[in-house]
Structure formats: C-alpha cells, structure tokens
CSV table of C-alpha atoms in Angstrom, one decimal:
chain,number,residue,atom,x,y,z
A,1,MET,CA,14.3,-52.5,49.4
A,2,ASN,CA,13.2,-50.1,52.3
A,3,ASN,CA,14.5,-47.2,50.2
A,4,SER,CA,12.7,-48.3,47.2
A,5,ASN,CA,9.2,-48.7,49.3
A,6,GLN,CA,9.8,-45.3,50.8
A,7,THR,CA,10.2,-43.7,47.5
A,8,TYR,CA,7.1,-45.6,45.9
A,9,ALA,CA,5.1,-44.4,48.8
A,10,ALA,CA,6.4,-40.6,48.6
A,11,GLY,CA,5.5,-40.9,44.8
A,12,GLU,CA,1.9,-42.1,45.6
A,13,GLY,CA,1.4,-39.3,48.3
A,14,GLY,CA,2.8,-36.9,46.0
A,15,LEU,CA,0.8,-38.3,42.9
A,16,ASN,CA,-2.4,-37.7,45.1
A,17,ARG,CA,-1.4,-33.7,45.4
A,18,PHE,CA,-0.6,-33.6,41.8
A,19,PHE,CA,-4.0,-34.8,40.7
A,20,THR,CA,-5.4,-32.2,43.3
A,21,LYS,CA,-3.5,-29.5,41.7
A,22,MET,CA,-4.1,-30.4,38.0
A,23,TYR,CA,-7.9,-31.0,38.2
A,24,GLY,CA,-8.1,-27.6,40.7
A,25,PHE,CA,-6.4,-25.6,38.1
A,26,MET,CA,-8.3,-27.0,35.0
A,27,ALA,CA,-11.6,-26.5,37.2
A,28,GLY,CA,-10.4,-22.9,38.0
A,29,ALA,CA,-9.8,-22.3,34.3
A,30,VAL,CA,-13.1,-23.6,33.2
A,31,ALA,CA,-15.0,-21.3,35.9
A,32,PHE,CA,-13.1,-18.2,34.9
A,33,SER,CA,-14.1,-18.9,31.2
A,34,ALA,CA,-17.7,-19.4,32.5
A,35,LEU,CA,-17.5,-16.0,34.2
A,36,ILE,CA,-15.8,-14.0,31.4
A,37,ALA,CA,-18.5,-15.5,28.9
A,38,TYR,CA,-21.3,-14.6,30.8
A,39,LEU,CA,-20.1,-11.0,31.6
A,40,CYS,CA,-19.3,-10.6,27.9
A,41,ALA,CA,-22.8,-12.2,26.8
A,42,THR,CA,-24.8,-9.8,29.3
A,43,THR,CA,-23.2,-6.6,30.8
A,44,PHE,CA,-20.7,-6.1,27.8
A,45,GLN,CA,-22.8,-7.8,24.9
A,46,MET,CA,-22.7,-4.8,22.9
A,47,SER,CA,-18.9,-3.9,23.4
A,48,VAL,CA,-18.0,-7.3,22.4
A,49,LEU,CA,-20.3,-7.4,19.3
A,50,ASN,CA,-18.7,-4.0,18.3
A,51,PHE,CA,-15.3,-5.1,18.9
A,52,PHE,CA,-15.5,-7.9,16.5
A,53,GLY,CA,-17.5,-6.1,14.2
A,54,THR,CA,-15.2,-3.2,14.0
A,55,HIS,CA,-11.9,-5.3,14.3
A,56,ARG,CA,-12.7,-8.2,11.7
A,57,PHE,CA,-9.4,-9.7,12.3
A,58,ALA,CA,-9.4,-9.6,15.8
A,59,PHE,CA,-10.9,-13.2,16.1
A,60,PHE,CA,-7.7,-14.6,14.3
A,61,ALA,CA,-5.2,-12.6,16.2
A,62,LEU,CA,-6.8,-13.8,19.3
A,63,PHE,CA,-6.9,-17.4,18.3
A,64,ALA,CA,-3.1,-17.0,17.4
A,65,ILE,CA,-2.3,-15.7,20.7
A,66,GLN,CA,-3.9,-18.8,22.1
A,67,LEU,CA,-1.9,-20.9,20.0
A,68,VAL,CA,1.4,-19.3,21.4
A,69,MET,CA,0.1,-19.9,24.9
A,70,VAL,CA,-0.7,-23.7,24.3
A,71,PHE,CA,2.6,-24.3,23.0
A,72,GLY,CA,4.3,-22.1,25.9
A,73,VAL,CA,2.5,-24.0,28.6
A,74,SER,CA,2.2,-27.6,27.0
A,75,PHE,CA,6.0,-27.8,25.7
A,76,LYS,CA,7.8,-26.0,28.6
A,77,PRO,CA,6.5,-27.8,31.7
A,78,GLY,CA,9.6,-26.9,33.4
A,79,ARG,CA,8.9,-23.0,33.3
A,80,SER,CA,8.1,-21.0,36.4
A,81,ALA,CA,4.7,-22.0,37.9
A,82,VAL,CA,3.6,-18.3,38.1
A,83,SER,CA,4.1,-17.7,34.3
A,84,SER,CA,2.3,-21.2,33.6
A,85,ILE,CA,-0.7,-20.1,35.6
A,86,VAL,CA,-1.0,-16.6,34.3
A,87,MET,CA,-0.9,-18.1,30.6
A,88,LEU,CA,-3.5,-20.8,31.6
A,89,PHE,CA,-5.8,-18.1,33.0
A,90,ALA,CA,-5.0,-15.5,30.2
A,91,PHE,CA,-6.0,-18.5,27.8
A,92,ALA,CA,-9.2,-19.1,29.7
A,93,GLY,CA,-10.0,-15.4,29.6
A,94,ILE,CA,-10.0,-15.3,25.7
A,95,GLU,CA,-11.6,-18.5,25.3
A,96,GLY,CA,-14.3,-17.2,27.7
A,97,LEU,CA,-14.7,-14.2,25.1
A,98,PHE,CA,-15.2,-16.8,22.3
A,99,LEU,CA,-17.7,-18.8,24.6
A,100,SER,CA,-19.9,-15.7,24.9
A,101,THR,CA,-21.0,-15.8,21.4
A,102,ILE,CA,-22.3,-19.3,22.1
A,103,LEU,CA,-24.5,-17.9,25.0
A,104,MET,CA,-25.7,-15.2,22.6
A,105,VAL,CA,-26.8,-17.5,19.7
A,106,TYR,CA,-27.6,-20.6,21.5
A,107,ASP,CA,-30.7,-21.4,23.7
A,108,ILE,CA,-29.7,-21.4,27.2
A,109,SER,CA,-31.4,-24.7,27.9
A,110,HIS,CA,-29.2,-26.5,25.3
A,111,VAL,CA,-26.0,-24.7,26.8
A,112,ALA,CA,-27.2,-26.0,30.5
A,113,MET,CA,-27.7,-29.5,29.2
A,114,ALA,CA,-24.3,-29.7,27.0
A,115,PHE,CA,-22.5,-28.3,30.1
A,116,VAL,CA,-23.9,-30.9,32.5
A,117,ALA,CA,-23.4,-33.7,30.1
A,118,ALA,CA,-20.0,-32.6,29.2
A,119,ALA,CA,-19.1,-32.3,33.0
A,120,THR,CA,-20.5,-35.7,33.7
A,121,GLU,CA,-18.4,-37.3,31.1
A,122,PHE,CA,-15.4,-35.6,31.5
A,123,VAL,CA,-15.2,-36.6,35.3
A,124,VAL,CA,-16.0,-40.2,34.4
A,125,LEU,CA,-13.3,-40.5,31.8
A,126,ALA,CA,-10.6,-38.5,33.7
A,127,ILE,CA,-11.0,-41.0,36.9
A,128,PHE,CA,-10.9,-43.9,34.3
A,129,GLY,CA,-7.9,-42.4,32.7
A,130,ALA,CA,-6.1,-41.9,36.1
A,131,THR,CA,-6.9,-45.1,37.5
A,132,THR,CA,-7.0,-47.8,34.7
A,133,LYS,CA,-4.1,-50.4,34.5
A,134,LYS,CA,-4.4,-50.5,30.6
A,135,ASP,CA,-2.3,-48.5,28.4
A,136,LEU,CA,-4.1,-45.9,26.6
A,137,SER,CA,-1.3,-44.5,24.4
A,138,GLY,CA,-2.3,-46.6,21.3
A,139,PHE,CA,-6.0,-45.2,21.6
A,140,GLY,CA,-4.7,-41.7,22.1
A,141,LYS,CA,-2.6,-41.7,19.1
A,142,GLN,CA,-5.4,-42.8,17.1
A,143,ALA,CA,-7.6,-40.1,18.5
A,144,LEU,CA,-4.9,-37.5,17.6
A,145,ALA,CA,-4.9,-38.6,14.1
A,146,ALA,CA,-8.8,-38.6,13.8
A,147,LEU,CA,-8.6,-35.0,15.5
A,148,ILE,CA,-6.3,-33.7,12.6
A,149,ALA,CA,-9.0,-35.2,10.1
A,150,LEU,CA,-11.6,-33.6,12.0
A,151,ILE,CA,-9.9,-29.9,12.0
A,152,LEU,CA,-9.8,-30.4,8.4
A,153,VAL,CA,-13.2,-31.2,7.7
A,154,THR,CA,-14.2,-28.5,9.8
A,155,PHE,CA,-12.1,-25.9,8.1
A,156,ILE,CA,-13.7,-26.9,4.9
A,157,ASN,CA,-17.2,-26.8,6.4
A,158,ILE,CA,-16.2,-23.0,7.1
A,159,PHE,CA,-16.7,-22.4,3.3
A,160,LEU,CA,-19.4,-25.0,2.9
A,161,GLN,CA,-21.6,-23.7,6.0
A,162,SER,CA,-23.3,-27.2,6.3
A,163,PRO,CA,-25.3,-27.5,9.4
A,164,MET,CA,-25.6,-31.1,8.7
A,165,ILE,CA,-21.9,-31.7,8.4
A,166,SER,CA,-21.3,-30.1,11.6
A,167,TYR,CA,-23.9,-32.0,13.4
A,168,ILE,CA,-22.8,-35.2,12.1
A,169,PHE,CA,-19.0,-34.7,12.8
A,170,SER,CA,-20.1,-33.5,16.4
A,171,PHE,CA,-20.5,-37.1,17.4
A,172,VAL,CA,-17.3,-38.0,16.0
A,173,GLY,CA,-15.6,-35.1,17.8
A,174,VAL,CA,-17.5,-36.3,21.3
A,175,ILE,CA,-15.8,-39.7,20.7
A,176,ILE,CA,-12.2,-38.1,19.6
A,177,PHE,CA,-12.2,-35.7,22.9
A,178,THR,CA,-13.5,-38.5,25.1
A,179,ILE,CA,-10.7,-40.9,24.3
A,180,LEU,CA,-8.3,-37.8,24.7
A,181,THR,CA,-9.6,-36.9,28.4
A,182,ALA,CA,-8.8,-40.4,29.5
A,183,TRP,CA,-5.5,-40.5,27.8
A,184,ASP,CA,-4.5,-37.1,28.6
A,185,SER,CA,-5.1,-38.2,32.6
A,186,GLN,CA,-3.1,-41.0,32.3
A,187,ASN,CA,-0.4,-39.4,30.3
A,188,PHE,CA,0.3,-36.7,33.0
A,189,LYS,CA,0.1,-39.5,35.5
A,190,ASN,CA,2.8,-41.2,33.8
A,191,MET,CA,4.8,-37.9,33.5
A,192,TYR,CA,4.7,-37.2,37.0
A,193,LEU,CA,5.8,-40.5,38.1
A,194,GLN,CA,8.5,-40.7,35.7
A,195,PHE,CA,9.6,-37.0,35.9
A,196,GLY,CA,8.2,-35.7,39.0
A,197,ASP,CA,11.2,-35.1,40.8
A,198,GLN,CA,13.1,-33.3,37.8
A,199,VAL,CA,10.6,-30.7,37.1
A,200,ASN,CA,8.4,-28.2,38.8
A,201,THR,CA,5.5,-30.2,39.4
A,202,THR,CA,3.2,-27.1,39.9
A,203,SER,CA,4.0,-26.2,36.3
A,204,LEU,CA,3.3,-29.7,35.2
A,205,ALA,CA,0.0,-29.6,36.7
A,206,VAL,CA,-0.8,-26.4,34.9
A,207,SER,CA,0.3,-28.3,31.6
A,208,GLY,CA,-1.9,-31.0,32.2
A,209,ALA,CA,-4.7,-28.6,33.5
A,210,LEU,CA,-4.6,-26.8,30.0
A,211,GLN,CA,-4.9,-30.0,27.9
A,212,LEU,CA,-7.8,-31.4,30.1
A,213,TYR,CA,-9.5,-28.0,29.7
A,214,LEU,CA,-9.2,-28.0,26.0
A,215,ASP,CA,-10.7,-31.6,26.1
A,216,PHE,CA,-13.4,-30.4,28.2
A,217,ILE,CA,-14.3,-27.3,26.2
A,218,ASN,CA,-14.3,-29.5,23.0
A,219,ILE,CA,-16.7,-32.0,24.4
A,220,PHE,CA,-19.0,-29.2,25.7
A,221,ILE,CA,-18.9,-27.6,22.2
A,222,GLN,CA,-19.8,-30.8,20.4
A,223,LEU,CA,-22.3,-31.8,22.6
A,224,LEU,CA,-23.9,-28.3,22.3
A,225,THR,CA,-24.2,-28.7,18.7
A,226,ILE,CA,-25.8,-32.2,19.0
A,227,PHE,CA,-28.3,-31.1,21.7
A,228,SER,CA,-29.3,-27.9,19.5
A,229,GLY,CA,-29.6,-30.1,16.3
A,230,GLY,CA,-26.8,-28.4,14.7
A,231,SER,CA,-28.6,-24.9,14.8
A,232,SER,CA,-28.7,-21.9,16.9
A,233,ARG,CA,-31.7,-20.4,18.0
A,234,ASP,CA,-33.4,-17.8,15.9
C-alpha cells in the first residue's frame, strides 16, 4: 500500500513536469513560427514571393515534408528527444513560412485579434482537458470524424473559391479544434500516466506539443477567417 502511494505521488510530480515540458515546447514552437512568419512577411517578403512564384510546386513539397514530420513525431514517441525536438521546430519553421502569407494578405488588426482570441481559448481548453475527470475520448473521436469532413469540404472549396463556404465552415472548424485541444491535453496526460515509465518522456512531451501546436494554429486560422469576414484585405 505504501509503495502504491509513493508511485502515485511520484507520478503526480512527474505529471506536472511533463505538462511543463509539453506546453513549453508548444509555446516555443508557436513563438518560432511567429518569428519566421514576421521575417518572411517583412525583411524577406520579396524572396518568399519570388520563391513560391518561381517554384510552383514548392508549396505542395513543403506540405508533404510537414506530413512526414507529423508522422515521425506523433507515431514514434519513443524516438530520441533530440530528433523529436529538431523535427518539431523544423515543422514550426515551415509553418511560419506558410503563415507569412497570412501577414501579407490580412489586416494586421484582424491577425492580432485572432491570435489573442485563439491563445485565450487554447489556454482555457488545455487546462480543462488536463484537469477534467470526464472522459473526452467520445467527443474527440467525433471531432476527428468531423475534421475529415471539414478537410474534404476545404479541398472542394479550393476549386469553388467560395469565400462564403470558407467563412461558414470556419465556425465549424473552431468547434472541432476546440474539442481536439481539450481531448489532446487529456489524451497525453493519460499516455504519460500509463506509459511514462516505459518511453522517453521528453519525446512524448514533444509529440503532445506538436498535436497541441496544430490545434492552436488551426483555431487561429479559423478565427482569422471569421474576424476578417471571410475576406483578405485589398
């Protein structure tokens, strides 16, 4: 009985350190993306525009590289911590390049409002997911199913080019990623408590940071579409 209590206490203390790592890596990745986005939208704006203008398939190539990184970090949480961290920040750097186009075409006031709102929402939902006793797995699975449908609609809208469809489904996107934020926080908490003594916890924290990073970025993008009324600046 005494050993059980000691193990539980150690797990609770370790859980706090795990959360600190996971949210710390996530915040660092967001900050790195913001820095890259700012530099690419200002100092290196012409270079970025020329790069994508000259290499038309670069966008898809970089996106494919990101997918490989997501699979690498997410599905191999037992890999070395260093390689996981490198992939996380490489992913964040590429995402920053993509996000720079947002700074180029959207009003900065809308960008600022969307970021503050996304950050506030993320913090609230992450805390809720990490502390609630309610099992969120059912909601999370439904959100994943809805996300697949949203991706299909978004893909179709690439050809339709309908601002109204983009605007309407941005509300759906916010709901989906709001649920996923809470679920991911709870899911990685449970993974740590179940497998924390069997895997590299830093690597697991990086894996969680990537999932939460994706949740935050998508909430930000959906809110930006809503705040801008579905249209970029002229």
